Amino acid sequence: MSVNPATTRLGDFWTEFRRSPSGVVGLVLLVLFAAVAVLGPALSPYPEAGTSWRSIEYWQDEPANAPPAWTNLFAREKGAVSARLAAADSAAEEGEGYRVERASFAYDFSYDRPPLDLILHFRVDEPAPVSVAIERPDGRRVELVNSTVEPVSGEARISLDKEAGAAVLDFVRGIEPPEALERLDGSSLEPTAILFAEAEPGLTTAPRALKGKYRITLETIVVDGAEPASEPVPPRLAVVGRVSGLLGTDAQKRDLFSGAVAGVRYALLIGFLTALVSVAVGVVYGALSAYAGGLVDAAMQRFFEIMSSMPLLPFMIVLSAIFKPSIVTMIVLMVLFFWTGSVKTVRSMALQIKEETYIEAAKALGAGGPRILFRHIVPILVPYSFASMALAVPGAIVYEATVSLLGLGDASIVTWGQILHDALSGGAVLNGVWWWVVPPGLLIALMGMTFAFLGFAMDKILHPKLRTR
Amino acid sequence: MEPILQVQDLRMHYHTSKGAVKAIDGITFDIMPGETLGLVGESGCGKTSMGCSILRMPSPPGRYEGGKVIVAGRDILPLPEKEIRKDVRWEEVSMVFQGAMNCLTPVYTIGRQMLETLQEHREMEPGEARALIDEYLKLVGLTPEVAQRYPHELSGGMKQRVVIAMALFLKPKVVILDEPTTALDVIVQAQIINLLKKLKQTFDLSFIFITHDLALEAEVADRILVMYAGKIAELGTNEQIFGAKGPSHPYTEKLLQATPLLHKKVEHLHFIPGTPPDLITPPKGCRFNPRCEKCMDKCREEEPPLVEIEPGHQVACWLHAKN
Amino acid sequence: MDNDIILRVENLKKHFQPHLTFSQSITGAKKRKVVKAVDGVTFDIRKGEIFGLIGESGSGKTTTGKLVMKLIDPTEGTMTFQGEDVTHLEKEALKAYRRKVQMIFQDPYASMNPRFKIRDVLEEPLVIHKIHGDRNEREKALIKALTEVKMNPPEEFLGRWPHMLSGGQRQRIATARTLLLNPAMLVADEPVSMIDLSTRAEILHMMKDVQRDLGLTYLYITHDLSTARYFTDRIAVMYLGRIVEMGPADMIIDDPKHPYTKALIDAVPEPMSGKVGVIKELPISGEIPSPANIPSGCRFHTRCPYAVPACSELPEPELEDCGGGHLHACRRWKEI
């Protein structure tokens, strides 16, 4: 069978590739992963998850260890879902020398279990008096906060869970019988549990959810003349739910879906870069070794054997422990060990190609070593390299995950391995926080499978029929 | 005398994605006991396909499109595979494939490989089988000691003898030899040809000798069938083709002129310009017309019939066909 | 030195040392059997002639061709090309030598990189030797070379792939590729043995025309006496690494002196009727011995029907002239 010109060869490759179902599955998965990697920030509720994974402030409005929102479908008592609300309407009321800025939020509560907290964010430049009130579906209005807030870099944050304890206690006083009140201890009171419950006796012990539309009003008094130091930021209300997001949150309140999405990029980067560089090095090394022959070949093969018999994992662990590991050093380290993967096959293939008449013909024409190596031998190895590249990708991903799992990953990014590491050290398994463990584990397996499928399919087509004529 | 093998209007096409390759397109001939039929033509004319088709093992994607192959009085094409294996293949007709000598397994001794072939067809005591192997090795001019050797220890000529011995095992009446001497040197080739002649005389065997080399056919074949593009161009006796009068089909004539003669110094060797036609869409009219010097208008329009111009001499050419 | 002689080969030898197996190297057991592929070959090729090197497989003819082509280095002996010693050449000198001596290989299907278009195949020698930097000039050179080997129309072939061409066409391309370097001599190793008989002559014609037009010298290596007679001016017959007979082609074939040449000639089949029933008398039996185990004395004596004890006992006979430039290496040539 003769080799076809490049275009039809590609066409032939495609026709054969299509016949391998696993290859097609791999390709579809790869396309999906690539799409997620590109669209990443647009898909996730926390676009900066990749770089802000370890920032406490970035995640402070999320619940800790909250299951995914869709678990409500299977739960008897539906928990409030985390949400971020913008002000439904806002107005400003001018007084003498001051201005009252009012913003109100509408919250439709239709769950059985109340949110854990309501957090208000708004802009103030200087310490300012603030009041927050809630209007319940039963018409009751509760003044929750009435104090002066200290802004942090132009922004104030009020957590009702922390600030509204006293006001809620007052509210309870009007409802609960005195004997119940005696048992009450202000600090054990959960403000949101009270606020979202029917106003009836037993409110504090067995609250019944009061479903309906709530309105939260925020009033700030701004002294005139003080020009806003920052851009006006519209106030917002974060509902810290019982359940959150597509994949829930971890113990550090991080949205796991955003983490998983951000991880796709790093997995692809680590996988591709490691595979590309290491296979390129391996192919050139193997071809050179075969072409040079004799003593050079023997020496290169011994070096190769030493390298390939060195265990990568202990090295990575030791080096990561000594140096501050970064994704770049990790890739370099993996390349240093991974290149050996394709050498043996490449060398044996090159030995075969070396004996072809056209190599001898090129020699007879006066071609030197580099030309024969790079113009005649290496191009024929390229299809095989693609296959072995695809097969090297999962290895790289799993190694990075392993090192990260041991807590030695690059701290400035988020990878699936790191999520798994945090889950283990955070006791996710013991606490039954399955949504912390299963998705990153599955993703690592899926990504590995994608490239393994692609690799096997390509290998089957390209490798056994190294068509040299 | 009854012919031992008859091929009647045989058609075998390879069904490829580009269309049907008409490798054998209506071929009729027969072979008498003790006769050697030479099958000659350029590469790609359907010679090898012919050999495999007689054994009812066309290589895929080949399919029979019609005709008959009559072995010992019955058409073997409709027979079930099991019966073919039991009664026909190797029992009646065997074949030495092109390059078969290079297909001996390097890890087994010659004796073991011969034994396996034997046992595939016959239940036999090991002692009896070994005696038979020795006998056949002697028959092809080898010492029985060869059975203990591995293929790489034998020369090309010796391996070819082993392969011929394996084809003769079950005493077939017809042996098909596909280019049995192509890879061999001239002296070894002459030795093998001599061996075949001796075998033919001793056993009254019939051979189908496939080659591209007309000079070789002159040495071995009683009758010669010249194939061109899946069809018979000319079929005649050795004398009719190689005699003083020369062949009758322009293709055979050209082929003969292109064969260099050792003992005659020629200033200009002949050759046939162009290449054999594509068998998916063969040329209209005579398939040889684009390369033929004697091409007439009629040749481009109508396919010439195969006519008998003298007893036993058939030619498919408009120069000889009468209307 | 004769100015007419383009290549002089004297007592050229190539011995291959087989690799020791691991156990052999430890025990240091057996002495290695040296494979004497070429074992003392002497010949001259005159400028503008076609010199045929004939032999069976194992005769050392291909190794001799590779030695002349300098693809391998000789173990012993000297080679003089155009008056200069070329026995051992280093990088630059070797590259310069390659411009003068080129090679056509046996297998036209394997001698071109399947991933190269015809244009790339042809440009390769130009790129290697940095000739014709200018695009137009290069194009012209390619077209000229293709025209020389009668590939018409030449432009049409440049964009094609080797697999789209027939064996004959590929062999033309291979010839064109060598011509681009303007060589003085071509080594052709069985250039037509893989080409269909019907078109073989066409390629030989083409090669002969090119040789005449460009005043080339050929070293034509073959096992086929019939084409050699037609194609060559002089023939050297090799047996087990040595030349046993050499001389003008017609003389060798019409009046062979050496029993081996006689046997070779007798074995060639001829397309004539009336030979079917006849079992051909072959003067020699058996097959060529292994070059690792060369018989003593005259190396042909083991198969020679005329051998007498002296043939194996006396030292190997040298080539001797029996008139008209016809040399042979047989002691008993007068008696047989």
Coordinates of N, CA and C in Angstrom, one line a residue, chain A residues 123-263:
Chain A
R123 N -21.3 50.8 49.3 CA -20.2 51.7 49.3 C -20.4 52.8 50.3
V124 N -19.4 53.0 51.1 CA -19.3 54.2 51.9 C -17.9 54.6 52.0
D125 N -17.6 55.9 52.0 CA -16.2 56.4 52.0 C -15.7 56.7 53.4
E126 N -16.7 57.1 54.3 CA -16.3 57.4 55.6 C -17.2 56.7 56.6
P127 N -16.8 56.6 57.8 CA -17.8 56.0 58.8 C -19.1 56.7 58.7
A128 N -20.2 55.9 58.6 CA -21.5 56.5 58.4 C -22.5 55.7 59.1
P129 N -23.6 56.4 59.6 CA -24.7 55.7 60.2 C -25.5 54.9 59.2
V130 N -25.8 53.7 59.6 CA -26.5 52.8 58.6 C -27.7 52.1 59.4
S131 N -28.8 51.9 58.7 CA -29.8 51.1 59.3 C -30.3 50.1 58.3
V132 N -30.7 48.9 58.8 CA -31.2 47.9 57.9 C -32.5 47.4 58.5
A133 N -33.5 47.2 57.7 CA -34.8 46.7 58.2 C -35.3 45.6 57.2
I134 N -36.1 44.7 57.8 CA -36.7 43.7 56.9 C -38.2 43.7 57.0
E135 N -38.9 43.6 55.9 CA -40.3 43.5 55.9 C -40.7 42.1 55.5
R136 N -41.5 41.4 56.4 CA -41.8 40.0 56.2 C -43.2 39.9 55.4
P137 N -43.4 38.8 54.8 CA -44.7 38.6 54.1 C -45.9 38.8 55.0
D138 N -45.7 38.5 56.3 CA -46.9 38.7 57.2 C -47.1 40.2 57.6
G139 N -46.3 41.1 57.0 CA -46.5 42.5 57.2 C -45.6 43.1 58.4
R140 N -45.0 42.2 59.1 CA -44.2 42.7 60.2 C -42.9 43.3 59.7
R141 N -42.5 44.4 60.3 CA -41.2 45.0 59.9 C -40.3 45.0 61.1
V142 N -39.1 44.5 60.8 CA -38.1 44.4 61.9 C -36.9 45.3 61.6
E143 N -36.6 46.2 62.5 CA -35.4 47.0 62.4 C -34.3 46.1 62.9
L144 N -33.3 45.9 62.0 CA -32.3 44.9 62.3 C -31.0 45.5 62.8
V145 N -30.6 46.5 62.1 CA -29.3 47.1 62.5 C -29.5 48.6 62.5
N146 N -28.8 49.3 63.4 CA -28.9 50.7 63.5 C -27.6 51.2 64.1
S147 N -26.5 51.3 63.3 CA -25.2 51.6 63.9 C -24.4 52.3 62.9
T148 N -23.2 52.5 63.2 CA -22.2 53.2 62.4 C -21.2 52.2 61.8
V149 N -21.0 52.2 60.5 CA -20.1 51.2 60.0 C -18.8 51.9 59.6
E150 N -17.7 51.0 59.8 CA -16.4 51.5 59.3 C -16.1 50.8 58.0
P151 N -15.9 51.7 57.0 CA -15.7 51.1 55.7 C -14.3 50.5 55.6
V152 N -14.1 49.5 54.8 CA -12.8 48.9 54.5 C -12.6 49.1 53.0
S153 N -11.6 49.9 52.7 CA -11.3 50.4 51.3 C -12.6 50.7 50.5
G154 N -13.4 51.6 51.1 CA -14.5 52.2 50.4 C -15.7 51.3 50.4
E155 N -15.7 50.2 51.1 CA -16.8 49.3 51.1 C -17.2 48.8 52.5
A156 N -18.4 48.7 52.8 CA -18.8 48.2 54.1 C -19.6 46.9 53.9
R157 N -19.5 46.0 54.9 CA -20.1 44.7 54.8 C -20.8 44.5 56.1
I158 N -22.1 44.1 56.0 CA -22.9 43.9 57.2 C -23.4 42.5 57.1
S159 N -23.0 41.6 58.1 CA -23.6 40.3 58.1 C -24.7 40.3 59.2
L160 N -25.9 40.0 58.7 CA -27.0 40.0 59.7 C -26.9 39.0 60.8
D161 N -26.2 37.9 60.4 CA -26.0 36.8 61.4 C -25.3 37.4 62.6
K162 N -24.4 38.3 62.3 CA -23.5 38.8 63.4 C -24.1 40.0 64.0
E163 N -24.7 40.9 63.2 CA -25.1 42.2 63.7 C -26.5 42.3 64.2
A164 N -27.4 41.4 63.7 CA -28.8 41.6 64.0 C -29.3 40.8 65.2
G165 N -28.3 40.2 66.0 CA -28.7 39.4 67.1 C -29.7 40.1 68.1
A166 N -29.3 41.3 68.5 CA -30.1 42.1 69.5 C -31.5 42.4 69.0
A167 N -31.5 42.9 67.7 CA -32.8 43.2 67.2 C -33.8 42.0 67.1
V168 N -33.2 40.9 66.7 CA -34.0 39.7 66.6 C -34.5 39.3 67.9
L169 N -33.7 39.4 69.0 CA -34.1 39.0 70.3 C -35.3 39.9 70.7
D170 N -35.3 41.2 70.4 CA -36.4 42.1 70.7 C -37.7 41.5 69.9
F171 N -37.4 41.1 68.7 CA -38.6 40.7 67.9 C -39.2 39.4 68.5
V172 N -38.3 38.6 69.0 CA -38.8 37.3 69.6 C -39.6 37.6 70.9
R173 N -39.2 38.6 71.6 CA -39.8 39.0 72.8 C -41.3 39.2 72.7
G174 N -41.7 39.8 71.6 CA -43.1 40.1 71.4 C -43.9 38.9 71.0
I175 N -43.3 37.8 70.8 CA -44.0 36.6 70.3 C -44.0 35.5 71.3
E176 N -42.8 35.1 71.7 CA -42.7 33.9 72.5 C -43.2 34.2 73.9
P177 N -43.8 33.2 74.5 CA -44.2 33.4 75.9 C -43.0 33.5 76.8
P178 N -43.2 34.2 78.0 CA -42.1 34.6 78.9 C -41.2 33.3 79.3
E179 N -42.0 32.2 79.6 CA -41.2 31.0 80.0 C -40.2 30.6 79.0
A180 N -40.6 30.7 77.7 CA -39.7 30.3 76.6 C -38.5 31.3 76.6
L181 N -38.9 32.5 76.8 CA -37.8 33.6 76.7 C -36.7 33.3 77.8
E182 N -37.1 32.8 78.9 CA -36.2 32.6 80.0 C -35.1 31.6 79.6
R183 N -35.5 30.7 78.8 CA -34.5 29.6 78.4 C -33.6 30.2 77.3
L184 N -34.0 31.3 76.7 CA -33.3 31.8 75.6 C -31.9 32.4 76.0
D185 N -31.0 32.2 75.2 CA -29.7 32.8 75.4 C -29.4 33.6 74.1
G186 N -29.1 34.9 74.2 CA -29.0 35.7 73.0 C -28.0 35.2 72.0
S187 N -26.9 34.6 72.6 CA -25.8 34.2 71.7 C -26.2 32.9 70.8
S188 N -27.1 32.1 71.4 CA -27.4 30.9 70.6 C -28.5 31.1 69.6
L189 N -28.9 32.3 69.5 CA -30.0 32.6 68.6 C -29.5 32.7 67.2
E190 N -30.2 32.1 66.2 CA -29.8 32.2 64.8 C -30.8 33.3 64.2
P191 N -30.3 34.5 63.9 CA -31.2 35.5 63.4 C -32.0 35.1 62.2
T192 N -31.3 34.5 61.2 CA -32.0 34.2 60.0 C -33.1 33.1 60.2
A193 N -32.9 32.2 61.2 CA -33.9 31.2 61.5 C -35.1 31.8 62.0
I194 N -35.0 32.9 62.8 CA -36.1 33.6 63.4 C -36.8 34.4 62.3
L195 N -36.0 35.1 61.5 CA -36.6 36.1 60.6 C -37.4 35.4 59.5
F196 N -37.0 34.2 59.1 CA -37.8 33.5 58.1 C -38.7 32.5 58.6
A197 N -39.2 32.7 59.9 CA -40.2 31.8 60.5 C -41.5 32.5 60.8
E198 N -42.5 31.6 60.9 CA -43.8 32.2 61.3 C -43.7 32.8 62.6
A199 N -44.3 34.0 62.8 CA -44.3 34.7 64.1 C -45.3 34.0 65.0
E200 N -45.0 33.0 65.7 CA -45.9 32.3 66.6 C -45.1 31.7 67.8
P201 N -45.7 31.3 68.8 CA -45.0 30.7 69.9 C -44.3 29.5 69.4
G202 N -43.1 29.2 70.0 CA -42.3 28.1 69.5 C -41.4 28.4 68.4
L203 N -41.4 29.7 68.1 CA -40.6 30.3 67.1 C -39.1 29.9 67.3
T204 N -38.6 30.0 68.5 CA -37.2 29.8 68.8 C -36.9 28.3 68.9
T205 N -37.8 27.5 69.2 CA -37.5 26.0 69.4 C -37.8 25.3 68.1
A206 N -39.0 25.5 67.5 CA -39.4 24.7 66.3 C -39.9 25.7 65.3
P207 N -39.1 26.4 64.7 CA -39.6 27.5 63.7 C -40.2 26.8 62.5
R208 N -41.3 27.4 62.0 CA -41.9 26.9 60.8 C -41.6 28.0 59.7
A209 N -41.2 27.5 58.6 CA -40.7 28.5 57.6 C -41.9 29.3 57.1
L210 N -41.7 30.6 57.1 CA -42.7 31.5 56.5 C -42.3 31.9 55.1
K211 N -43.0 31.2 54.1 CA -42.6 31.4 52.7 C -43.3 32.7 52.2
G212 N -42.6 33.3 51.3 CA -43.2 34.5 50.7 C -42.1 35.5 50.3
K213 N -42.6 36.8 50.0 CA -41.7 37.8 49.6 C -41.2 38.7 50.7
Y214 N -39.9 38.7 50.9 CA -39.3 39.6 51.9 C -38.7 40.8 51.3
R215 N -38.7 41.9 52.0 CA -38.0 43.1 51.5 C -37.0 43.6 52.5
I216 N -35.8 43.7 52.1 CA -34.8 44.2 53.0 C -34.4 45.6 52.6
T217 N -34.4 46.5 53.5 CA -34.1 47.9 53.2 C -32.8 48.3 53.9
L218 N -32.0 49.0 53.1 CA -30.7 49.5 53.6 C -30.7 51.0 53.5
E219 N -30.5 51.7 54.6 CA -30.4 53.2 54.6 C -29.0 53.6 55.1
T220 N -28.4 54.5 54.3 CA -27.1 55.0 54.7 C -27.2 56.5 54.7
I221 N -26.6 57.1 55.7 CA -26.6 58.6 55.7 C -25.2 59.1 55.3
V222 N -25.2 59.9 54.2 CA -24.0 60.4 53.7 C -23.9 61.9 53.9
V223 N -22.8 62.3 54.5 CA -22.7 63.7 54.7 C -22.3 64.4 53.4
D224 N -23.0 65.5 53.1 CA -22.7 66.2 51.9 C -21.3 66.7 51.8
G225 N -20.9 66.9 50.6 CA -19.5 67.5 50.4 C -18.5 66.5 50.3
A226 N -18.7 65.4 50.9 CA -17.6 64.3 50.8 C -17.8 63.7 49.4
E227 N -16.8 64.0 48.6 CA -16.9 63.4 47.3 C -16.6 61.9 47.3
P228 N -17.3 61.1 46.6 CA -17.0 59.7 46.6 C -15.6 59.4 46.1
A229 N -14.9 58.6 46.9 CA -13.5 58.3 46.6 C -13.4 57.2 45.6
S230 N -14.4 56.4 45.6 CA -14.4 55.3 44.6 C -15.6 55.4 43.7
E231 N -15.5 54.6 42.6 CA -16.6 54.5 41.7 C -17.8 54.1 42.5
P232 N -19.0 54.6 42.1 CA -20.2 54.2 42.8 C -20.4 52.7 42.6
V233 N -20.5 51.9 43.6 CA -20.8 50.5 43.5 C -22.2 50.3 43.9
P234 N -23.0 49.7 43.1 CA -24.4 49.4 43.6 C -24.4 48.5 44.8
P235 N -25.2 48.7 45.7 CA -25.2 47.8 46.9 C -25.8 46.5 46.5
R236 N -25.3 45.4 47.2 CA -25.9 44.1 46.8 C -26.1 43.3 48.1
L237 N -26.9 42.3 47.9 CA -27.2 41.4 49.1 C -26.9 40.0 48.7
A238 N -26.0 39.4 49.6 CA -25.7 38.0 49.4 C -26.5 37.1 50.3
V239 N -27.2 36.2 49.7 CA -27.9 35.2 50.5 C -27.0 34.0 50.7
V240 N -26.6 33.8 51.9 CA -25.7 32.6 52.2 C -26.7 31.4 52.4
G241 N -26.8 30.6 51.4 CA -27.8 29.6 51.5 C -27.4 28.3 52.2
R242 N -28.3 27.4 52.3 CA -28.0 26.0 52.8 C -27.3 25.2 51.8
V243 N -27.7 25.4 50.5 CA -27.1 24.7 49.4 C -26.6 25.8 48.4
S244 N -25.6 25.4 47.6 CA -24.9 26.4 46.8 C -24.4 25.8 45.5
G245 N -24.7 26.5 44.4 CA -24.0 26.2 43.2 C -24.2 24.9 42.6
L246 N -23.5 24.5 41.5 CA -23.7 23.3 40.8 C -23.0 22.1 41.6
L247 N -21.9 22.5 42.2 CA -21.2 21.4 42.9 C -20.9 21.7 44.4
G248 N -21.7 22.6 44.9 CA -21.6 22.9 46.4 C -20.3 23.7 46.7
T249 N -20.0 23.8 48.0 CA -18.8 24.5 48.4 C -18.0 23.6 49.4
D250 N -16.8 24.0 49.6 CA -15.9 23.3 50.5 C -15.9 23.9 51.8
A251 N -15.0 23.4 52.7 CA -15.0 24.0 54.1 C -14.5 25.4 54.1
Q252 N -13.7 25.8 53.1 CA -13.3 27.2 53.0 C -14.2 28.1 52.2
K253 N -15.5 27.6 52.1 CA -16.6 28.3 51.4 C -16.3 28.6 49.9
R254 N -15.4 27.8 49.3 CA -15.2 28.0 47.9 C -16.2 27.2 47.0
D255 N -16.6 27.9 46.0 CA -17.5 27.3 45.0 C -16.7 26.2 44.2
L256 N -17.1 25.0 44.4 CA -16.4 23.9 43.8 C -16.5 23.9 42.3
F257 N -17.7 24.3 41.8 CA -17.9 24.3 40.4 C -16.9 25.2 39.7
S258 N -16.7 26.4 40.3 CA -15.8 27.4 39.7 C -14.4 26.8 39.8
G259 N -14.1 26.1 40.8 CA -12.7 25.5 41.0 C -12.5 24.5 39.9
A260 N -13.5 23.6 39.7 CA -13.4 22.6 38.7 C -13.2 23.2 37.3
V261 N -14.0 24.2 37.0 CA -13.8 24.8 35.7 C -12.5 25.5 35.5
A262 N -12.0 26.1 36.6 CA -10.7 26.8 36.5 C -9.6 25.7 36.3
G263 N -9.8 24.5 36.9 CA -8.9 23.4 36.8 C -8.7 22.9 35.4

